[in-house]
Backbone as a printed PyTorch tensor [residue, N CA C, xyz], in Angstrom:
tensor([[[ -12.8120,   27.4090, -126.2900],
         [ -13.3190,   27.8480, -127.5720],
         [ -12.8980,   29.2890, -127.8020]],

        [[ -12.3640,   29.5650, -128.9350],
         [ -11.9370,   30.9210, -129.2800],
         [ -13.0950,   31.6870, -129.9000]],

        [[ -13.1260,   32.9750, -129.6590],
         [ -14.1550,   33.8230, -130.2370],
         [ -13.7400,   34.2710, -131.6220]],

        [[ -14.6810,   34.2570, -132.5170],
         [ -14.4320,   34.7430, -133.8720],
         [ -14.9660,   36.1620, -133.9880]],

        [[ -14.6250,   36.8340, -135.0500],
         [ -15.0700,   38.2160, -135.2510],
         [ -16.5830,   38.3000, -135.3380]],

        [[ -17.1140,   39.4290, -134.9020],
         [ -18.5620,   39.6760, -134.9730],
         [ -18.9850,   39.8730, -136.4030]],

        [[ -20.1330,   39.3470, -136.7430],
         [ -20.7630,   39.6580, -138.0170],
         [ -21.8040,   40.7100, -137.7380]],

        [[ -22.0620,   41.5530, -138.7030],
         [ -23.0010,   42.6480, -138.4580],
         [ -24.3810,   42.3900, -139.0540]],

        [[ -24.6130,   41.2330, -139.6480],
         [ -25.9410,   40.9770, -140.2070],
         [ -26.9420,   40.7010, -139.0900]],

        [[ -28.2050,   40.7150, -139.4270],
         [ -29.2640,   40.6180, -138.4290],
         [ -29.2800,   39.2710, -137.7110]],

        [[ -28.8390,   38.2140, -138.3720],
         [ -28.8640,   36.8970, -137.7520],
         [ -27.7890,   36.6950, -136.7120]],

        [[ -26.7260,   37.4570, -136.7880],
         [ -25.6280,   37.3130, -135.8420],
         [ -24.7280,   36.1480, -136.2170]],

        [[ -23.6140,   36.0750, -135.5520],
         [ -22.6390,   35.0260, -135.8320],
         [ -22.9150,   33.8030, -134.9680]],

        [[ -22.2220,   32.7290, -135.2850],
         [ -22.3190,   31.5300, -134.4620],
         [ -21.9010,   31.8210, -133.0370]],

        [[ -20.8620,   32.6360, -132.8820],
         [ -20.3710,   32.9740, -131.5510],
         [ -21.4240,   33.7380, -130.7550]],

        [[ -22.1040,   34.6770, -131.4020],
         [ -23.1670,   35.4090, -130.7100],
         [ -24.2480,   34.4480, -130.2430]],

        [[ -24.6320,   33.5200, -131.0940],
         [ -25.6530,   32.5370, -130.7130],
         [ -25.1700,   31.6630, -129.5600]],

        [[ -23.8800,   31.3080, -129.5540],
         [ -23.3300,   30.5040, -128.4650],
         [ -23.3330,   31.2810, -127.1470]],

        [[ -22.9790,   32.5650, -127.2000],
         [ -22.9960,   33.3900, -125.9910],
         [ -24.4230,   33.5200, -125.4680]],

        [[ -25.3630,   33.7560, -126.3480],
         [ -26.7700,   33.8880, -125.9410],
         [ -27.2720,   32.5770, -125.3430]],

        [[ -26.9330,   31.4620, -125.9660],
         [ -27.3510,   30.1580, -125.4340],
         [ -26.7100,   29.9130, -124.0640]],

        [[ -25.4520,   30.2790, -123.9110],
         [ -24.7560,   30.1070, -122.6410],
         [ -25.4080,   30.9520, -121.5550]],

        [[ -25.9230,   32.1090, -121.9170],
         [ -26.5590,   33.0050, -120.9530],
         [ -28.0540,   32.7280, -120.7950]],

        [[ -28.5010,   31.5490, -121.2070],
         [ -29.9040,   31.1810, -120.9940],
         [ -30.2100,   31.1620, -119.4950]],

        [[ -29.2130,   30.8150, -118.6970],
         [ -29.2910,   30.9550, -117.2480],
         [ -28.4770,   32.1940, -116.8910]],

        [[ -28.8830,   32.9650, -115.8920],
         [ -28.1080,   34.1580, -115.5270],
         [ -26.6540,   33.8060, -115.2270]],

        [[ -25.7420,   34.5640, -115.8120],
         [ -24.3080,   34.3160, -115.6520],
         [ -23.5960,   35.5950, -115.2380]],

        [[ -22.5450,   35.4240, -114.4450],
         [ -21.6810,   36.5590, -114.1210],
         [ -20.7950,   36.8370, -115.3250]],

        [[ -20.0610,   37.9360, -115.3180],
         [ -19.1880,   38.2460, -116.4470],
         [ -18.0510,   37.2340, -116.5470]],

        [[ -17.6740,   36.5900, -115.4500],
         [ -16.6040,   35.6000, -115.4890],
         [ -17.0430,   34.3060, -116.1750]],

        [[ -18.3330,   33.9880, -116.1040],
         [ -18.8370,   32.7460, -116.6980],
         [ -18.5430,   32.6280, -118.1830]],

        [[ -19.0060,   33.5700, -118.9950],
         [ -18.7080,   33.4820, -120.4240],
         [ -17.2170,   33.5900, -120.7210]],

        [[ -16.4790,   34.3670, -119.9250],
         [ -15.0380,   34.5000, -120.1650],
         [ -14.3420,   33.1530, -119.9400]],

        [[ -14.7980,   32.3930, -118.9590],
         [ -14.2230,   31.0580, -118.7460],
         [ -14.6540,   30.0930, -119.8390]],

        [[ -15.8950,   30.2060, -120.2810],
         [ -16.4100,   29.3230, -121.3320],
         [ -15.6500,   29.5340, -122.6340]],

        [[ -15.3810,   30.7800, -122.9780],
         [ -14.6350,   31.1160, -124.1900],
         [ -13.2140,   31.4580, -123.7350]],

        [[ -12.4330,   30.4590, -123.4730],
         [ -11.2010,   30.5410, -122.6870],
         [ -10.0910,   31.4340, -123.2390]],

        [[ -10.0910,   31.7550, -124.4930],
         [  -8.9840,   32.5270, -125.0570],
         [  -9.2090,   34.0300, -124.9950]],

        [[ -10.0780,   34.4970, -124.1450],
         [ -10.4360,   35.9110, -124.1710],
         [ -10.4770,   36.4790, -122.7530]],

        [[ -10.0580,   37.7210, -122.6160],
         [ -10.1200,   38.3850, -121.3100],
         [ -11.5490,   38.8720, -121.0650]],

        [[ -11.8510,   39.1200, -119.8140],
         [ -13.1710,   39.6360, -119.4520],
         [ -13.3970,   40.9920, -120.1100]],

        [[ -12.3660,   41.8310, -120.1310],
         [ -12.4840,   43.1620, -120.7330],
         [ -12.8290,   43.0660, -122.2170]],

        [[ -12.1360,   42.1960, -122.9470],
         [ -12.3960,   42.0260, -124.3780],
         [ -13.8070,   41.4870, -124.5970]],

        [[ -14.1800,   40.4810, -123.8290],
         [ -15.5070,   39.8840, -123.9720],
         [ -16.5920,   40.9280, -123.7600]],

        [[ -16.4510,   41.7350, -122.7120],
         [ -17.4660,   42.7390, -122.4190],
         [ -17.5240,   43.8080, -123.5010]],

        [[ -16.3830,   44.2880, -123.9550],
         [ -16.3520,   45.3920, -124.9230],
         [ -16.7860,   44.9590, -126.3200]],

        [[ -16.3740,   43.7850, -126.7560],
         [ -16.5930,   43.3870, -128.1470],
         [ -17.7640,   42.4420, -128.3610]],

        [[ -18.2310,   41.8060, -127.3100],
         [ -19.3030,   40.8320, -127.4850],
         [ -20.5230,   41.1310, -126.6260]],

        [[ -20.3400,   41.2250, -125.3120],
         [ -21.4890,   41.3780, -124.4260],
         [ -22.1610,   42.7400, -124.5750]],

        [[ -21.3790,   43.8210, -124.5800],
         [ -21.9630,   45.1640, -124.6720],
         [ -22.8150,   45.3250, -125.9310]],

        [[ -22.3370,   44.9230, -127.1260],
         [ -23.2010,   45.0350, -128.3050],
         [ -24.4760,   44.1930, -128.1910]],

        [[ -24.3660,   43.0070, -127.5960],
         [ -25.5590,   42.1700, -127.4320],
         [ -26.5330,   42.7960, -126.4430]],

        [[ -26.0250,   43.4490, -125.4140],
         [ -26.8800,   44.1450, -124.4480],
         [ -27.5690,   45.3230, -125.1280]],

        [[ -26.8030,   46.0940, -125.9110],
         [ -27.3810,   47.2510, -126.6090],
         [ -28.4410,   46.8320, -127.6200]],

        [[ -28.2820,   45.6550, -128.2260],
         [ -29.2700,   45.1420, -129.1830],
         [ -30.4720,   44.5320, -128.4760]],

        [[ -30.3860,   44.3550, -127.1630],
         [ -31.4820,   43.7640, -126.4090],
         [ -31.5070,   42.2520, -126.4440]],

        [[ -30.4420,   41.6460, -126.9000],
         [ -30.3990,   40.1820, -126.9980],
         [ -29.9420,   39.5460, -125.6940]],

        [[ -29.2590,   40.3230, -124.8600],
         [ -28.8870,   39.9180, -123.5010],
         [ -29.2940,   41.0690, -122.6030]],

        [[ -29.8240,   40.7350, -121.4320],
         [ -30.2400,   41.8090, -120.5200],
         [ -29.4980,   41.6870, -119.2020]],

        [[ -29.4290,   42.8130, -118.5130],
         [ -28.8090,   42.8670, -117.1990],
         [ -29.8450,   42.5030, -116.1450]],

        [[ -29.4570,   41.7300, -115.1680],
         [ -30.3690,   41.3980, -114.0710],
         [ -30.6030,   42.6260, -113.1940]],

        [[ -29.5630,   43.4530, -113.0340],
         [ -29.6780,   44.6900, -112.2560],
         [ -29.3310,   45.8670, -113.1710]],

        [[ -30.2620,   46.3040, -114.0180],
         [ -29.9450,   47.3570, -114.9850],
         [ -29.5450,   48.6870, -114.3620]],

        [[ -29.9710,   48.9410, -113.1290],
         [ -29.6150,   50.1960, -112.4730],
         [ -28.2000,   50.1700, -111.8860]],

        [[ -27.5530,   48.9880, -111.8700],
         [ -26.1920,   48.8560, -111.3390],
         [ -25.3410,   48.0120, -112.3030]],

        [[ -25.0240,   48.5490, -113.4740],
         [ -24.3270,   47.7430, -114.4890],
         [ -22.9230,   47.2910, -114.0900]],

        [[ -22.2800,   47.9620, -113.1530],
         [ -20.9120,   47.5930, -112.7600],
         [ -20.8520,   46.8100, -111.4440]],

        [[ -21.9960,   46.4330, -110.9160],
         [ -22.0280,   45.7090, -109.6500],
         [ -21.3060,   44.3660, -109.7670]],

        [[ -20.6300,   43.9550, -108.6980],
         [ -19.9700,   42.6620, -108.7040],
         [ -21.0020,   41.5310, -108.6690]],

        [[ -22.2390,   41.8420, -108.3600],
         [ -23.3090,   40.8500, -108.3330],
         [ -24.1140,   40.8220, -109.6310]],

        [[ -23.7110,   41.6310, -110.6120],
         [ -24.4200,   41.7100, -111.8870],
         [ -24.4150,   40.3530, -112.5780]],

        [[ -25.5450,   40.0270, -113.2000],
         [ -25.6690,   38.8010, -113.9910],
         [ -26.2420,   39.1860, -115.3400]],

        [[ -25.9510,   38.3680, -116.3370],
         [ -26.3800,   38.5990, -117.7070],
         [ -27.2670,   37.4370, -118.1210]],

        [[ -28.4010,   37.7560, -118.7410],
         [ -29.4030,   36.7400, -119.0460],
         [ -29.9510,   36.9780, -120.4450]],

        [[ -30.0830,   35.9060, -121.2000],
         [ -30.6300,   36.0150, -122.5620],
         [ -32.1350,   35.8820, -122.5360]]])
């Protein structure tokens, strides 16, 4: 599945909802990148995950270690 551009309205885009639903169980950064196959991990983190984390829609399992290889993301 390819990622579409982010919408800035309060409801979010379909893609944002799909990422949040996918992260209903804690996921590593590779999980969503594999699920949305046409995107690199770097792009996914910068353009999709980071804004969702900043909005509080996805949280870090280890907030004190955001770059840990054991980090998981949970909605």
